[in-house]
Amino acid sequence: MSPVTSGNQRARRQLTTQIKDSVRDLRNQLSMLNRQVGTHLDLREVDLDCLDLISRHGPLSPTALARQAGVHPATVTGILDRLEQAGWVARERGPADRRAVTVRALPERGREVFALYAGMNGAMDDICAGYDEEQLKLLADFLRKTTEAGATATGDLAGRG
């Protein structure tokens, strides 16, 4: 192996390590931001996570929410009770099957959440403005694949339990 190739491999490993470290730093920073948002809204972190899933992917059944959030269905019942009591979500019974329940986020409350994330959303818009369309496609692809890898790793760990 030539020294150039060895140097290239070392540089590539260093860049890969920087990316992994940056993803971990981002996760930590977003976790801190979410804790602050949760504190302002008087929501537990898991409640905020479930509210986000319902807002983005809802209406959802409690079973689908439990699966997407990675929590036990009994835990989802408590989360939904808290969110409903606080006016964040509404449970609705199906017209054909009264046992079927879906949960939807209440849009008027969603504006409160959006306002607390406005600083981060604005910063993301500014960051994205500095990239051209091809670079944005590359970043979107990287983040999608990283999210999928995280889901796979989570599923693998859950299968061990």
mmCIF file of C-alpha atoms in Angstrom:
data_model
loop_
_atom_site.group_PDB
_atom_site.id
_atom_site.type_symbol
_atom_site.label_atom_id
_atom_site.label_comp_id
_atom_site.label_asym_id
_atom_site.label_seq_id
_atom_site.Cartn_x
_atom_site.Cartn_y
_atom_site.Cartn_z
ATOM 1 C CA MET A 1 0.000 0.000 0.000
ATOM 2 C CA SER A 2 1.409 3.396 -0.931
ATOM 3 C CA PRO A 3 1.784 6.122 1.718
ATOM 4 C CA VAL A 4 -0.757 8.260 -0.164
ATOM 5 C CA THR A 5 -3.388 5.518 0.049
ATOM 6 C CA SER A 6 -2.620 4.942 3.716
ATOM 7 C CA GLY A 7 -2.896 8.689 4.345
ATOM 8 C CA ASN A 8 -6.190 8.813 2.449
ATOM 9 C CA GLN A 9 -7.557 5.932 4.519
ATOM 10 C CA ARG A 10 -6.497 7.675 7.731
ATOM 11 C CA ALA A 11 -8.107 10.940 6.617
ATOM 12 C CA ARG A 12 -11.293 9.071 5.706
ATOM 13 C CA ARG A 13 -11.392 7.335 9.116
ATOM 14 C CA GLN A 14 -10.876 10.683 10.832
ATOM 15 C CA LEU A 15 -13.708 12.289 8.833
ATOM 16 C CA THR A 16 -15.988 9.335 9.573
ATOM 17 C CA THR A 17 -15.194 9.686 13.289
ATOM 18 C CA GLN A 18 -15.921 13.424 13.106
ATOM 19 C CA ILE A 19 -19.296 12.704 11.499
ATOM 20 C CA LYS A 20 -20.191 10.116 14.157
ATOM 21 C CA ASP A 21 -19.131 12.524 16.908
ATOM 22 C CA SER A 22 -21.151 15.324 15.313
ATOM 23 C CA VAL A 23 -24.262 13.138 15.132
ATOM 24 C CA ARG A 24 -23.849 12.299 18.832
ATOM 25 C CA ASP A 25 -23.340 15.984 19.663
ATOM 26 C CA LEU A 26 -26.449 16.853 17.648
ATOM 27 C CA ARG A 27 -28.455 14.213 19.481
ATOM 28 C CA ASN A 28 -27.331 15.643 22.820
ATOM 29 C CA GLN A 29 -28.074 19.211 21.781
ATOM 30 C CA LEU A 30 -31.527 18.343 20.452
ATOM 31 C CA SER A 31 -32.221 16.410 23.644
ATOM 32 C CA MET A 32 -31.376 19.531 25.675
ATOM 33 C CA LEU A 33 -33.567 21.662 23.412
ATOM 34 C CA ASN A 34 -36.441 19.189 23.780
ATOM 35 C CA ARG A 35 -36.049 19.224 27.580
ATOM 36 C CA GLN A 36 -36.305 23.026 27.532
ATOM 37 C CA VAL A 37 -39.377 22.916 25.290
ATOM 38 C CA GLY A 38 -40.929 20.257 27.532
ATOM 39 C CA THR A 39 -40.244 22.379 30.605
ATOM 40 C CA HIS A 40 -41.899 25.423 29.012
ATOM 41 C CA LEU A 41 -44.928 23.342 28.064
ATOM 42 C CA ASP A 42 -44.994 21.277 31.267
ATOM 43 C CA LEU A 43 -44.624 18.062 29.245
ATOM 44 C CA ARG A 44 -42.461 15.037 29.966
ATOM 45 C CA GLU A 45 -39.929 14.186 27.287
ATOM 46 C CA VAL A 46 -41.776 11.017 26.258
ATOM 47 C CA ASP A 47 -45.033 12.987 26.099
ATOM 48 C CA LEU A 48 -43.400 15.556 23.814
ATOM 49 C CA ASP A 49 -41.990 12.756 21.633
ATOM 50 C CA CYS A 50 -45.440 11.170 21.298
ATOM 51 C CA LEU A 51 -47.064 14.527 20.611
ATOM 52 C CA ASP A 52 -44.548 15.087 17.811
ATOM 53 C CA LEU A 53 -45.318 11.682 16.293
ATOM 54 C CA ILE A 54 -49.061 12.328 16.460
ATOM 55 C CA SER A 55 -48.620 15.807 14.956
ATOM 56 C CA ARG A 56 -46.470 14.589 12.075
ATOM 57 C CA HIS A 57 -47.988 11.173 11.356
ATOM 58 C CA GLY A 58 -51.467 11.313 12.865
ATOM 59 C CA PRO A 59 -54.136 10.665 13.421
ATOM 60 C CA LEU A 60 -52.764 7.435 14.884
ATOM 61 C CA SER A 61 -54.181 4.546 16.814
ATOM 62 C CA PRO A 62 -52.666 4.092 20.275
ATOM 63 C CA THR A 63 -51.123 0.820 19.054
ATOM 64 C CA ALA A 64 -49.461 2.530 16.086
ATOM 65 C CA LEU A 65 -48.199 5.291 18.383
ATOM 66 C CA ALA A 66 -46.722 2.738 20.806
ATOM 67 C CA ARG A 67 -44.940 1.016 17.927
ATOM 68 C CA GLN A 68 -43.560 4.275 16.466
ATOM 69 C CA ALA A 69 -42.516 5.628 19.880
ATOM 70 C CA GLY A 70 -40.995 2.326 20.963
ATOM 71 C CA VAL A 71 -42.950 2.220 24.223
ATOM 72 C CA HIS A 72 -45.295 -0.337 25.767
ATOM 73 C CA PRO A 73 -48.985 0.118 24.895
ATOM 74 C CA ALA A 74 -49.864 0.512 28.581
ATOM 75 C CA THR A 75 -47.374 3.368 28.793
ATOM 76 C CA VAL A 76 -49.045 5.031 25.795
ATOM 77 C CA THR A 77 -52.358 4.990 27.657
ATOM 78 C CA GLY A 78 -50.861 7.113 30.440
ATOM 79 C CA ILE A 79 -49.170 9.430 27.955
ATOM 80 C CA LEU A 80 -52.405 9.942 26.038
ATOM 81 C CA ASP A 81 -54.319 10.544 29.274
ATOM 82 C CA ARG A 82 -51.864 13.322 30.193
ATOM 83 C CA LEU A 83 -51.859 14.844 26.689
ATOM 84 C CA GLU A 84 -55.641 14.764 26.470
ATOM 85 C CA GLN A 85 -56.134 16.283 29.941
ATOM 86 C CA ALA A 86 -53.735 19.101 29.049
ATOM 87 C CA GLY A 87 -55.588 19.797 25.784
ATOM 88 C CA TRP A 88 -52.861 18.648 23.370
ATOM 89 C CA VAL A 89 -54.697 15.759 21.694
ATOM 90 C CA ALA A 90 -58.195 14.420 21.160
ATOM 91 C CA ARG A 91 -59.192 10.768 21.116
ATOM 92 C CA GLU A 92 -61.862 9.912 18.586
ATOM 93 C CA ARG A 93 -63.890 6.745 18.232
ATOM 94 C CA GLY A 94 -64.441 5.232 14.817
ATOM 95 C CA PRO A 95 -67.969 5.582 13.432
ATOM 96 C CA ALA A 96 -68.148 1.964 12.235
ATOM 97 C CA ASP A 97 -66.336 0.370 15.190
ATOM 98 C CA ARG A 98 -66.738 2.290 18.435
ATOM 99 C CA ARG A 99 -63.864 0.292 19.939
ATOM 100 C CA ALA A 100 -61.422 1.700 17.365
ATOM 101 C CA VAL A 101 -59.731 4.838 18.678
ATOM 102 C CA THR A 102 -57.525 7.309 16.852
ATOM 103 C CA VAL A 103 -55.649 10.196 18.372
ATOM 104 C CA ARG A 104 -55.113 13.522 16.657
ATOM 105 C CA ALA A 105 -53.159 16.576 17.718
ATOM 106 C CA LEU A 106 -55.072 19.773 18.337
ATOM 107 C CA PRO A 107 -53.654 22.368 15.896
ATOM 108 C CA GLU A 108 -54.235 25.393 18.120
ATOM 109 C CA ARG A 109 -51.927 23.904 20.757
ATOM 110 C CA GLY A 110 -49.406 22.920 18.098
ATOM 111 C CA ARG A 111 -48.672 26.580 17.487
ATOM 112 C CA GLU A 112 -47.304 26.795 21.047
ATOM 113 C CA VAL A 113 -44.821 24.042 20.301
ATOM 114 C CA PHE A 114 -43.861 25.547 16.946
ATOM 115 C CA ALA A 115 -43.155 28.911 18.591
ATOM 116 C CA LEU A 116 -40.685 27.321 21.001
ATOM 117 C CA TYR A 117 -38.820 25.656 18.144
ATOM 118 C CA ALA A 118 -38.824 28.829 16.008
ATOM 119 C CA GLY A 119 -35.213 29.667 16.861
ATOM 120 C CA MET A 120 -33.951 26.257 15.808
ATOM 121 C CA ASN A 121 -36.169 26.159 12.715
ATOM 122 C CA GLY A 122 -34.922 29.591 11.641
ATOM 123 C CA ALA A 123 -31.318 28.541 12.195
ATOM 124 C CA MET A 124 -31.895 25.404 10.108
ATOM 125 C CA ASP A 125 -33.383 27.491 7.303
ATOM 126 C CA ASP A 126 -30.306 29.742 7.381
ATOM 127 C CA ILE A 127 -27.946 26.751 7.349
ATOM 128 C CA CYS A 128 -29.795 25.099 4.444
ATOM 129 C CA ALA A 129 -29.708 28.349 2.483
ATOM 130 C CA GLY A 130 -25.919 27.987 2.335
ATOM 131 C CA TYR A 131 -26.127 24.735 0.354
ATOM 132 C CA ASP A 132 -27.100 24.159 -3.261
ATOM 133 C CA GLU A 133 -29.821 21.700 -4.265
ATOM 134 C CA GLU A 134 -27.425 18.793 -4.910
ATOM 135 C CA GLN A 135 -25.765 19.281 -1.527
ATOM 136 C CA LEU A 136 -29.171 19.389 0.169
ATOM 137 C CA LYS A 137 -30.130 16.133 -1.575
ATOM 138 C CA LEU A 138 -26.903 14.548 -0.322
ATOM 139 C CA LEU A 139 -27.536 15.754 3.244
ATOM 140 C CA ALA A 140 -31.166 14.596 3.147
ATOM 141 C CA ASP A 141 -30.037 11.176 1.897
ATOM 142 C CA PHE A 142 -27.378 10.922 4.622
ATOM 143 C CA LEU A 143 -29.855 11.853 7.352
ATOM 144 C CA ARG A 144 -32.493 9.426 6.029
ATOM 145 C CA LYS A 145 -29.969 6.576 5.933
ATOM 146 C CA THR A 146 -28.658 7.501 9.395
ATOM 147 C CA THR A 147 -32.225 7.479 10.745
ATOM 148 C CA GLU A 148 -32.826 4.060 9.160
ATOM 149 C CA ALA A 149 -29.584 2.747 10.685
ATOM 150 C CA GLY A 150 -30.739 4.005 14.078
ATOM 151 C CA ALA A 151 -34.100 2.289 13.668
ATOM 152 C CA THR A 152 -32.368 -0.954 12.729
ATOM 153 C CA ALA A 153 -29.999 -0.735 15.713
ATOM 154 C CA THR A 154 -32.950 -0.001 18.003
ATOM 155 C CA GLY A 155 -34.862 -2.996 16.659
ATOM 156 C CA ASP A 156 -31.815 -5.221 17.070
ATOM 157 C CA LEU A 157 -31.408 -4.163 20.700
ATOM 158 C CA ALA A 158 -35.111 -4.585 21.389
ATOM 159 C CA GLY A 159 -34.890 -8.119 19.997
ATOM 160 C CA ARG A 160 -32.191 -8.963 22.540
ATOM 161 C CA GLY A 161 -34.420 -8.025 25.496
#
